[in-house]
Coordinates of N, CA and C in Angstrom, one line a residue:
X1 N 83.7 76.6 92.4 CA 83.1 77.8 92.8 C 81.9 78.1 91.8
X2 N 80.9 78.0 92.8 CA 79.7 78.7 91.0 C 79.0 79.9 92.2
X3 N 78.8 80.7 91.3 CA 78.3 82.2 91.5 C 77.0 82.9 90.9
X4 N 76.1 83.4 92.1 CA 74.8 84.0 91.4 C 75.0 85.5 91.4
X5 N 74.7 86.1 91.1 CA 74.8 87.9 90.9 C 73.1 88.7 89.8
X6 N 73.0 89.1 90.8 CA 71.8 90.3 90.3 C 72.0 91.5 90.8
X7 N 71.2 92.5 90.6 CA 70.7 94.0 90.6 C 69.4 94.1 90.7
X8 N 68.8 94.9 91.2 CA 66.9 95.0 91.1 C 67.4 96.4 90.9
X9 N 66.3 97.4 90.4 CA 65.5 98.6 90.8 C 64.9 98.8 92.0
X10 N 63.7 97.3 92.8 CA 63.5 97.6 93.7 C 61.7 97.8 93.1
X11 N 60.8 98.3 94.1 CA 59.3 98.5 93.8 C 59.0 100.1 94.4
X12 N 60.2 100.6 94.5 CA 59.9 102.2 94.7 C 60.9 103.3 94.5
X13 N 61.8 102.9 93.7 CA 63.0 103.9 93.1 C 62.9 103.7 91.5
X14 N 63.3 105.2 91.2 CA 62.9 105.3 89.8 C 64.4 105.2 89.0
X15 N 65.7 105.0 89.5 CA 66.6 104.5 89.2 C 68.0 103.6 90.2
X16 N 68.7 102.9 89.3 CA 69.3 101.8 90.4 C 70.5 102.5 90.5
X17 N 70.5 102.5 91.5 CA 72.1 102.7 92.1 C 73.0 102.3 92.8
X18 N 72.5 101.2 92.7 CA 73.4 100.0 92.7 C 74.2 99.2 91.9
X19 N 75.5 98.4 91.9 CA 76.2 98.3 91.1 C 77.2 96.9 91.9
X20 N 77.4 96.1 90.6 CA 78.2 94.9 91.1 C 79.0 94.8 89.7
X21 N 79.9 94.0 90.4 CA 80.9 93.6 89.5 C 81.4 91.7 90.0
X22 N 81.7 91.4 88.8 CA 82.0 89.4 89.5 C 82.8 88.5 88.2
X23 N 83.9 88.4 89.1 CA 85.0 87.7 88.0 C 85.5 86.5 88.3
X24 N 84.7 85.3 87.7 CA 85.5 83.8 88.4 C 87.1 84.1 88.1
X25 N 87.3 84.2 87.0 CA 88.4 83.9 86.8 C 89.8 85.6 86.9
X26 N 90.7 85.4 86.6 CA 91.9 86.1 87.3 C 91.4 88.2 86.5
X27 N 91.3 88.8 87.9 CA 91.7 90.1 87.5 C 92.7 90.8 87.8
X28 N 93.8 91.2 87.2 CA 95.0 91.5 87.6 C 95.6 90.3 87.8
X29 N 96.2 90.5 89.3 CA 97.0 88.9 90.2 C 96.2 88.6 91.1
X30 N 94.8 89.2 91.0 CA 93.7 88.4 91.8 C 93.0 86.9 91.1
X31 N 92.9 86.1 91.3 CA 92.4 84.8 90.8 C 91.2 84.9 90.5
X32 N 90.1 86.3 91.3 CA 88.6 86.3 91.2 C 88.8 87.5 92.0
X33 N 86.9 87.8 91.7 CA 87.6 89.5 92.0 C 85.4 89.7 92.0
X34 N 85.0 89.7 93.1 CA 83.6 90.1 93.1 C 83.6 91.8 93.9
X35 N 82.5 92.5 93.7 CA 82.2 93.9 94.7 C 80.7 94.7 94.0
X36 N 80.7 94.3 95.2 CA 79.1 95.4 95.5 C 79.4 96.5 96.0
X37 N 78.4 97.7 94.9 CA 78.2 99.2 94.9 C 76.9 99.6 94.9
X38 N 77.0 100.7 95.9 CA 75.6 101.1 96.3 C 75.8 103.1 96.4
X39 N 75.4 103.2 95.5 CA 75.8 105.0 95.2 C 75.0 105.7 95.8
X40 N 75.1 106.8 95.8 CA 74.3 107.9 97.0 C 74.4 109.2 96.1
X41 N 73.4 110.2 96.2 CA 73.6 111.2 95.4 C 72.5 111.3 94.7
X42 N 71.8 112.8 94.3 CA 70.6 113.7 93.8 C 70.6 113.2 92.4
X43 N 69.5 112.8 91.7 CA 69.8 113.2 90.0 C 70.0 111.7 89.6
X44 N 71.2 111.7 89.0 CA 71.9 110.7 88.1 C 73.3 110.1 89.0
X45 N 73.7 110.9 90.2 CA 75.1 111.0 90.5 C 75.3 109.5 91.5
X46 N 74.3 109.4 92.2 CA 74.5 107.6 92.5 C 74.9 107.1 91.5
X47 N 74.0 106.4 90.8 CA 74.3 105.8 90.0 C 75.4 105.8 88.9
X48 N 76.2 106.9 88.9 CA 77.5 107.0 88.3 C 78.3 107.0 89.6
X49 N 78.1 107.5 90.4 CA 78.9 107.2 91.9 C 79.4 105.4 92.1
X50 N 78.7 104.7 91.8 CA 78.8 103.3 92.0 C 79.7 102.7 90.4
X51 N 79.0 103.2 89.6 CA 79.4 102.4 88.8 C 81.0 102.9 88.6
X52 N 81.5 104.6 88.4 CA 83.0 104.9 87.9 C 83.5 104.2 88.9
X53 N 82.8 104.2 90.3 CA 84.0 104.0 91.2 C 84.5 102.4 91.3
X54 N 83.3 101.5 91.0 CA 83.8 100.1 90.4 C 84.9 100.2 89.2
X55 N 84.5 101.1 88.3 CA 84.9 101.2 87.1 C 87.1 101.4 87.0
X56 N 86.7 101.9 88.2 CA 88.2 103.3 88.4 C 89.2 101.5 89.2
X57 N 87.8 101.2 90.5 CA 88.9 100.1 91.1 C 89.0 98.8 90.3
X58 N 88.2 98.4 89.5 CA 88.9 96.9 88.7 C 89.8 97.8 87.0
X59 N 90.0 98.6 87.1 CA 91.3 98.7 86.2 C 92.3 99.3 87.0
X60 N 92.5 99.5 88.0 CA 93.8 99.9 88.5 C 93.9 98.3 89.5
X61 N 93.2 97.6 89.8 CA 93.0 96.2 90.3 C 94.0 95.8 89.1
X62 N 93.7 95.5 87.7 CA 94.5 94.8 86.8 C 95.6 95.5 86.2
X63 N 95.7 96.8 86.9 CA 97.0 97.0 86.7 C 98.3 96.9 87.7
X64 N 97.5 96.7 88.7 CA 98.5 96.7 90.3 C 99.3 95.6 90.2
X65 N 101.0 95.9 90.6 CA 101.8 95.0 90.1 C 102.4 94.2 91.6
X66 N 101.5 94.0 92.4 CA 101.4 93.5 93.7 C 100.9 92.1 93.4
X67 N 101.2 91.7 94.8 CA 100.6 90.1 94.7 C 99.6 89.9 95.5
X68 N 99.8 91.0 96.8 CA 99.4 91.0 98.0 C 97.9 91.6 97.6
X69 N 96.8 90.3 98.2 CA 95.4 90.6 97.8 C 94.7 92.5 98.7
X70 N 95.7 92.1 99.8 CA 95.1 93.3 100.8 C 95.4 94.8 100.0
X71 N 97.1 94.4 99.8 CA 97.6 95.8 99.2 C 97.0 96.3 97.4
X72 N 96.7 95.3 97.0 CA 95.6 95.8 96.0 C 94.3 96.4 95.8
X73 N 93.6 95.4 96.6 CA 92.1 96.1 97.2 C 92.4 97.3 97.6
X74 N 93.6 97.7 98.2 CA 93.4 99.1 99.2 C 93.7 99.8 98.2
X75 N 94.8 99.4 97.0 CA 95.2 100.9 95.8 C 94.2 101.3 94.8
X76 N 93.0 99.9 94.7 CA 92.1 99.9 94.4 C 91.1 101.1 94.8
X77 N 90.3 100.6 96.1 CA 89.7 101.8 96.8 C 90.5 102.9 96.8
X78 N 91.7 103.0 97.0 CA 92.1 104.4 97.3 C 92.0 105.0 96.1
X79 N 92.3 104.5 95.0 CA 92.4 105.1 93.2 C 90.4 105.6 93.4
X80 N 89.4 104.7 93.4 CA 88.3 104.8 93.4 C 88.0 106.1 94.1
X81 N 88.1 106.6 94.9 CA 87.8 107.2 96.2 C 88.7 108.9 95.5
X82 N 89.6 108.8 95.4 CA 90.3 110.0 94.6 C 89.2 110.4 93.2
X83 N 89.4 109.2 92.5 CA 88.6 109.7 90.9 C 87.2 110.3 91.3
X84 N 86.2 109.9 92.5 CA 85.1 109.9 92.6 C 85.2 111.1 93.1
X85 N 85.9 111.6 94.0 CA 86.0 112.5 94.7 C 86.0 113.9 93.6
X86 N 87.3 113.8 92.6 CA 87.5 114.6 91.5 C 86.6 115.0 91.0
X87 N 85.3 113.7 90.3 CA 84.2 114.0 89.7 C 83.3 115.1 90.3
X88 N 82.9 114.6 91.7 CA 81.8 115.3 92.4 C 82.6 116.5 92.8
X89 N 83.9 116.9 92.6 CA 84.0 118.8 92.6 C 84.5 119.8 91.7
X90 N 84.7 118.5 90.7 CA 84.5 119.2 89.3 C 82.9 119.3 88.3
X91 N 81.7 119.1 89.1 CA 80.5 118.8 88.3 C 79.8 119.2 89.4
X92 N 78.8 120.3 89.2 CA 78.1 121.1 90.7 C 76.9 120.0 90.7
X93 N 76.4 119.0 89.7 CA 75.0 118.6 89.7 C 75.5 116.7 90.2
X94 N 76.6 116.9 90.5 CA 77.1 115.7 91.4 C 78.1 115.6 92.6
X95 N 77.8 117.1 92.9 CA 78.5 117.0 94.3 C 77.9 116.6 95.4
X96 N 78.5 116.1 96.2 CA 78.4 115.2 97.5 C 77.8 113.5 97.1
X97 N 78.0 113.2 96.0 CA 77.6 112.2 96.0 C 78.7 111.5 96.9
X98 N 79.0 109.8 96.3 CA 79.8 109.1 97.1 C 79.5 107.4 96.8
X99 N 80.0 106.1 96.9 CA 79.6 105.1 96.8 C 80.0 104.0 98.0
X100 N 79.1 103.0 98.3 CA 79.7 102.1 99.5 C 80.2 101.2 98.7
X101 N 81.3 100.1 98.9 CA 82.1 99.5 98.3 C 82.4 98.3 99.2
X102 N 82.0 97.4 98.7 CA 82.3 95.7 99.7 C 82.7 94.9 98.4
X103 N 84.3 94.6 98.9 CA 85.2 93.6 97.6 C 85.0 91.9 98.3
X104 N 85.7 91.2 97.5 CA 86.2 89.9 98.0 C 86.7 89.0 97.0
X105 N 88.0 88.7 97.4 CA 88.4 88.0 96.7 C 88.9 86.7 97.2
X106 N 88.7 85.1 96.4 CA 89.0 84.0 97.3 C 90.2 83.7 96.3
X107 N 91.5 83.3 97.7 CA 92.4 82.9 97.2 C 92.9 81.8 98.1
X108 N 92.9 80.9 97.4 CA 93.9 79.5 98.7 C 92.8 78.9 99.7
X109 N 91.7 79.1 100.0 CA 91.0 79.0 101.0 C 90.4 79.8 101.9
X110 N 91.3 81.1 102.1 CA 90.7 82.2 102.2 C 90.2 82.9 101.8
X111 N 89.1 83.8 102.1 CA 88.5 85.0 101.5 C 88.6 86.3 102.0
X112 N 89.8 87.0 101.4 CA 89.9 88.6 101.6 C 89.3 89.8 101.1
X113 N 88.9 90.3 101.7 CA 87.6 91.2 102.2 C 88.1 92.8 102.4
X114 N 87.5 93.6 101.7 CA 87.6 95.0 101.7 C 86.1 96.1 101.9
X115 N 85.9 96.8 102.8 CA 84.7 97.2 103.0 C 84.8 99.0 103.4
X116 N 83.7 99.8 102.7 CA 83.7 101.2 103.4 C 82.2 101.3 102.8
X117 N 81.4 101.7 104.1 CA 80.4 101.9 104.3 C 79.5 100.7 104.4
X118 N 77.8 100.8 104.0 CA 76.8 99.8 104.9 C 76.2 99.0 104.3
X119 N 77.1 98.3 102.8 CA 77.4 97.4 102.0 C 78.0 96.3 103.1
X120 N 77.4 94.6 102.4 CA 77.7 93.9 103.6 C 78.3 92.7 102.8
X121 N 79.5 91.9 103.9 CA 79.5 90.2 103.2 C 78.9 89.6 104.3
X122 N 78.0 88.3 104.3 CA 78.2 87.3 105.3 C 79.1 86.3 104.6
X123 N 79.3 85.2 105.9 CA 79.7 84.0 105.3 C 79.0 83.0 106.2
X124 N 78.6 81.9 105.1 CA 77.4 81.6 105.8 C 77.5 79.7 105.3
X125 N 77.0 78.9 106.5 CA 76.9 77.2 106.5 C 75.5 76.8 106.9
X126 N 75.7 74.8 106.6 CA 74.4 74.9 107.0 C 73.8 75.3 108.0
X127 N 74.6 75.4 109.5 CA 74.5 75.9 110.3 C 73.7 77.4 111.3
X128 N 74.8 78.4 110.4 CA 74.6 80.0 110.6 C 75.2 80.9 109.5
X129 N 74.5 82.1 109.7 CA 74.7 82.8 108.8 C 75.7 83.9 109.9
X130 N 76.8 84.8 109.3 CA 77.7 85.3 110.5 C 78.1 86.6 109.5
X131 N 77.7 88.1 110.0 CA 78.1 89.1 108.9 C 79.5 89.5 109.3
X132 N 80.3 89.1 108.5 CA 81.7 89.3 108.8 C 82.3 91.4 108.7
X133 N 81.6 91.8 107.8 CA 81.7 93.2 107.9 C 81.1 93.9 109.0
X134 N 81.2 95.5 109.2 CA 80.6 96.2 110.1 C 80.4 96.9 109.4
X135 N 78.9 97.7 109.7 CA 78.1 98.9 109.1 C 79.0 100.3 109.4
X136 N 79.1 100.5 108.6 CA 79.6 102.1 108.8 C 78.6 103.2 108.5
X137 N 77.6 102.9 109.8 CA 76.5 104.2 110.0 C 76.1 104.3 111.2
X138 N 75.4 105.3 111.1 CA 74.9 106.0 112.4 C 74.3 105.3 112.9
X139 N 73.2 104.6 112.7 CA 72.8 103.9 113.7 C 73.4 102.6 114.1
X140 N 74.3 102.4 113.4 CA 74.9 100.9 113.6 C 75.8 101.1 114.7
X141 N 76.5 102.6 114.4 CA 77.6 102.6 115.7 C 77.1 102.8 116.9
X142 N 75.8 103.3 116.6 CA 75.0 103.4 118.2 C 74.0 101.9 118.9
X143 N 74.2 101.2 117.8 CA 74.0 99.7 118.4 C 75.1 99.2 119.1
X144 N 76.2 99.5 118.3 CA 77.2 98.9 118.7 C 78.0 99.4 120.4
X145 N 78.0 100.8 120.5 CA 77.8 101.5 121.6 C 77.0 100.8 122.9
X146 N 75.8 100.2 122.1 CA 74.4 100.5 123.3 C 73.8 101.0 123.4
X147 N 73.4 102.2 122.9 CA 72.8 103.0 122.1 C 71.1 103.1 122.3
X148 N 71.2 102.0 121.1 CA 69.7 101.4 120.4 C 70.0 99.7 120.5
X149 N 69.1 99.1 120.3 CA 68.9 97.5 120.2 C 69.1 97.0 118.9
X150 N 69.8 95.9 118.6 CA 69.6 95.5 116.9 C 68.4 95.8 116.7
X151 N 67.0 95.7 117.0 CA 65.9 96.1 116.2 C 65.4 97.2 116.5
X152 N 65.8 98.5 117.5 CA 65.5 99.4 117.2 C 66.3 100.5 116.1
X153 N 67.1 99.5 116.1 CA 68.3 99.9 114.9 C 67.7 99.8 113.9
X154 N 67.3 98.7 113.6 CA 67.1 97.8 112.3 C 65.4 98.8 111.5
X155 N 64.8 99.5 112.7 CA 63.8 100.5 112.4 C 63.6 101.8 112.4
X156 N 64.7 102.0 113.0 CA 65.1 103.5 112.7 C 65.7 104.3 111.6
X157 N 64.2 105.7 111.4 CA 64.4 106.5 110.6 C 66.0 106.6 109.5
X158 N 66.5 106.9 110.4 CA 68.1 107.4 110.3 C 69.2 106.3 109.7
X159 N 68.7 105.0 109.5 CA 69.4 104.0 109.8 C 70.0 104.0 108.0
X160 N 69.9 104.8 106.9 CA 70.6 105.1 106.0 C 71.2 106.2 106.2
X161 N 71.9 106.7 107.0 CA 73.1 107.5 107.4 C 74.5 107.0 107.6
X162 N 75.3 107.1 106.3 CA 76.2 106.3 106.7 C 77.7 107.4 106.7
X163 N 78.8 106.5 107.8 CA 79.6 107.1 108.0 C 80.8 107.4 107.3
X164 N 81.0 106.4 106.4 CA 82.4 106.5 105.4 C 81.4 106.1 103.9
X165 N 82.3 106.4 103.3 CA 81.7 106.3 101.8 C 82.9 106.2 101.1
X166 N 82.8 105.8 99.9 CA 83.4 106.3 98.8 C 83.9 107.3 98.0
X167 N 84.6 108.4 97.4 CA 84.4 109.7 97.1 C 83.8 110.9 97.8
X168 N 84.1 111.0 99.0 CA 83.0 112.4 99.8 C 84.7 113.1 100.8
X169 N 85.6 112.4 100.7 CA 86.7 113.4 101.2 C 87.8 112.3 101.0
X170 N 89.1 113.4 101.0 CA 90.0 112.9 101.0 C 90.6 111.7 101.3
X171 N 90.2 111.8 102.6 CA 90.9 110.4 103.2 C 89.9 109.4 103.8
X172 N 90.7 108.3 103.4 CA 89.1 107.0 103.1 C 90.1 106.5 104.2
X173 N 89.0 105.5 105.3 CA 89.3 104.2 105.8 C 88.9 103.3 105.6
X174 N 89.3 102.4 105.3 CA 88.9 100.9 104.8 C 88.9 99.7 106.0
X175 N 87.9 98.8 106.0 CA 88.3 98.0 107.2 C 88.5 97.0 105.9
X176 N 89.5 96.0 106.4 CA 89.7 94.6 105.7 C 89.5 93.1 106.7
X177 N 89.1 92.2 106.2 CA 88.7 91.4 107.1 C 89.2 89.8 106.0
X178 N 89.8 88.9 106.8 CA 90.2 87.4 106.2 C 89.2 86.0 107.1
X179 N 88.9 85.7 106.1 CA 88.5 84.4 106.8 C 88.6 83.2 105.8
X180 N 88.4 81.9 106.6 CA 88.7 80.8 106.0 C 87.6 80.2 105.7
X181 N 87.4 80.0 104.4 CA 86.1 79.5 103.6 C 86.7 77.9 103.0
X182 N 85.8 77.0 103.6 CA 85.5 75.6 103.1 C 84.8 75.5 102.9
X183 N 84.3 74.2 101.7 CA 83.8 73.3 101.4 C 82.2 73.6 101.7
X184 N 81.0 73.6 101.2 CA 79.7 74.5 101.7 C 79.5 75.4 101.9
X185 N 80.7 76.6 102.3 CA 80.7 78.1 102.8 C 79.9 78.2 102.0
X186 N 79.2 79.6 102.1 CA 78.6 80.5 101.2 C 78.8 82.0 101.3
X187 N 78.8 82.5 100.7 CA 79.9 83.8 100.8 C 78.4 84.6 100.2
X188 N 78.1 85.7 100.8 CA 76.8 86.5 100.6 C 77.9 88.1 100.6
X189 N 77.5 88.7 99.7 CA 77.5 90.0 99.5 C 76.3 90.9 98.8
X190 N 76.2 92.4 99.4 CA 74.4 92.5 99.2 C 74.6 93.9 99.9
X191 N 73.4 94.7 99.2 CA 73.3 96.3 99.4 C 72.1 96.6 100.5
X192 N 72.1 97.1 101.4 CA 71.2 97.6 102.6 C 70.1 97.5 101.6
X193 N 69.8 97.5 100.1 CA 68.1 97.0 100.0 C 67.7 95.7 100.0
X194 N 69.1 94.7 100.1 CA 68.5 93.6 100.7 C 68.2 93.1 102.2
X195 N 69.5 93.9 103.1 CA 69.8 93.2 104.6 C 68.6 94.5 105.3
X196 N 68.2 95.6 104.9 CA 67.3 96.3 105.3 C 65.6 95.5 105.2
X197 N 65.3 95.0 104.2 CA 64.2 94.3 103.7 C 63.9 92.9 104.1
X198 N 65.3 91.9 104.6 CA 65.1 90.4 104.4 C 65.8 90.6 105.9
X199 N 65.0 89.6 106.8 CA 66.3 89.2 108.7 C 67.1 88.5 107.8
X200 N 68.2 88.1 108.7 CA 69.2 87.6 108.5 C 68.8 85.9 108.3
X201 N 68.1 85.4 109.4 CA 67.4 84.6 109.8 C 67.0 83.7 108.2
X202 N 65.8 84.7 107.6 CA 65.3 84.2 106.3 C 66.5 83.9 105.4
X203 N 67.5 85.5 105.3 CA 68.7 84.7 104.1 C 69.3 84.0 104.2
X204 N 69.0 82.8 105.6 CA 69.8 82.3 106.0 C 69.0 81.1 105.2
X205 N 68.3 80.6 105.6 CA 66.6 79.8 104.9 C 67.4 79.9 103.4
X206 N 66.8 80.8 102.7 CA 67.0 80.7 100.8 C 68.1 80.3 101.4
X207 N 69.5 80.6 101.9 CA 70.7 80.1 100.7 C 70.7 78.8 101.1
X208 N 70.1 78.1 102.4 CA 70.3 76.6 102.5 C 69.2 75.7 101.6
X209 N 68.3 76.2 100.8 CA 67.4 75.9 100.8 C 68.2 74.9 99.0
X210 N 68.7 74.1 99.5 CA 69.3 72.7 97.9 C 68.0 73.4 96.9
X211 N 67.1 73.5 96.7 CA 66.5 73.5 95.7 C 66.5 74.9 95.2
X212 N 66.6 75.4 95.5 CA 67.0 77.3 94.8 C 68.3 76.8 93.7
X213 N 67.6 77.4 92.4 CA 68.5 77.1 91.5 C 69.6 78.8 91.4
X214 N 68.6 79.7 92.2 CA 69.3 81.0 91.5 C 68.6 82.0 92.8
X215 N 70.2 81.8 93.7 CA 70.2 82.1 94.7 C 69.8 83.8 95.3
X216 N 70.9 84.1 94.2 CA 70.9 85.9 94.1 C 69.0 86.1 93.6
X217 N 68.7 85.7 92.7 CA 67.0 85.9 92.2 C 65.9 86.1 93.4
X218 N 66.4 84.5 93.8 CA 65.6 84.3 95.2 C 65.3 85.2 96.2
X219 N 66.6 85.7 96.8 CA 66.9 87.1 97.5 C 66.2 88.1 97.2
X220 N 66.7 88.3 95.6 CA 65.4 89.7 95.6 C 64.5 90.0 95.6
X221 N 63.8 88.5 94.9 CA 62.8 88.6 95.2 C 61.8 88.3 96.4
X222 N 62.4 87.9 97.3 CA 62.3 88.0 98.8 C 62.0 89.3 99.1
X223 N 63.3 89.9 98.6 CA 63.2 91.3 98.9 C 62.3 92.5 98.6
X224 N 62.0 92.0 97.4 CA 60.6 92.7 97.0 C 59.7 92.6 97.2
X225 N 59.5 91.5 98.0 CA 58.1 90.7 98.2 C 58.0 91.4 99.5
X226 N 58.7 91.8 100.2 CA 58.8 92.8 101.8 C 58.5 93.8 101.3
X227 N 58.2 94.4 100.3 CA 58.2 96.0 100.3 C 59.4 96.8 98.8
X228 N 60.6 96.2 99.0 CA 61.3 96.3 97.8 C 61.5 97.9 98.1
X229 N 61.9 98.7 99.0 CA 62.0 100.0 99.3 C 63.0 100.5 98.8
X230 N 64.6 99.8 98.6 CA 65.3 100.4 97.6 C 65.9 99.8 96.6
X231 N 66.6 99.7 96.0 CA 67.8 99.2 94.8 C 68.5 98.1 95.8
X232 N 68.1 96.8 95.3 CA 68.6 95.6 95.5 C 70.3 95.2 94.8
X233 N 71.1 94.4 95.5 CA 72.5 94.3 94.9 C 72.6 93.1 95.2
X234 N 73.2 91.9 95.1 CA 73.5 90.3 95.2 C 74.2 89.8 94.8
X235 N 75.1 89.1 95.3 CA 76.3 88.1 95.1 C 76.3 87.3 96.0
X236 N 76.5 85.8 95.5 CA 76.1 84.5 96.2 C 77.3 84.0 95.6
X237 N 78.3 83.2 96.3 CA 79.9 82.8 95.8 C 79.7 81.3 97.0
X238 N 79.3 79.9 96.1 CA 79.3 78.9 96.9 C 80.5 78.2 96.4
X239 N 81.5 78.0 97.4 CA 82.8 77.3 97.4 C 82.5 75.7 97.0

């Protein structure tokens, strides 16, 4: 397994609110343990929105006395989603914040997958690039409806409206998702300032591209080179 991971600011945000976390080796009874955070909120409160709530789920991650990758991830987000919640209604100058949260952990061949909100994995060959998550926003569910068209989605106003989050109410849904990662897979995880800025198409380009030594770099700076409109997030996990 070797693994790239960055952060940007971006070429038009005056702080990052975005947030990753990336562990080859064992957290808790996870064997490896990656997750991208993308915070929301006035001020300062993104940016603590992403990070406590990474912060809250990889120590209750290494304390969970489960085996089961699924039922971890979830005590995980649920622990994250309570503390975050706490914060923003005990502190008036961080309420309503919230953070999107996309985990993954590879164990045995598979890669199990935890997601809430418009934080994304693909998993991707020489082949095709295939986004194994779903967006949890407004415009995404009205693509998915029929609605709007992937690209009138993909340009619409609205299209940072998202539906679930991290810390904004009580009760969180999580989608979980398993797949089987071999040999070449490439496992992409990444914050709407990259899948908003870069087609799919192009990320698909850099990660095949043998000569990119630093895959996550590459990305953002791709990303930037489009405009760089928000806070960049990257994780590149080649099996």
């Amino acid at each position: 397994m070797k693994v790239y991971s960055t952060t940007d600011i971006g070429r038009k945000r005056h702080t990052n609110q975005d947030f990753i976390f990336t562990s080859e080796g064992p957290t808790g009874n996870l064997p490896n343990l990656f997750v991208v955070a993308d915070g929301m909120g006035g001020h300062n409160a993104g940016d603590f929105a992403s990070r406590y709530g990474v912060s809250v789920f990889v120590e209750t991650v290494r304390r969970d006395k489960n085996f089961n990758p699924v039922k971890i991830m979830r005590n995980g987000i649920e622990a994250a989603n309570r503390e975050v919640l706490k914060q923003s209604r005990s502190d008036p100058a961080m309420a309503g914040m919230g953070t999107t949260m996309v985990v993954c952990t590879v164990v045995g061949g598979y890669a199990y997958i935890a997601n809430v909100g418009d934080s994304r994995l693909y998993l991707a060959d020489d082949n095709a690039i295939t986004q194994i998550t779903q967006d949890h926003s407004l415009i995404a569910e009205m693509v998915r409806l029929g609605e709007l068209t992937p690209e009138q989605g993909r340009n619409h106003p609205d299209k940072n409206i998202i539906t679930r989050a991290v810390g904004t109410s009580d009760e969180i849904r999580i989608d979980f998702f398993d797949i089987r990662v071999t040999e070449g897979n490439q496992i992409l995880m990444c914050s709407d300032g990259l899948s908003n800025m870069v087609e799919d198409r192009r990320i698909h380009e850099i990660l095949r591209d043998k000569g990119t030594k630093d895959k996550a770099r590459a990305l953002v700076d791709e990303a930037n080179a489009n405009g760089g409109r928000d806070n960049i997030a990257v994780i590149v996990i080649e099996s």
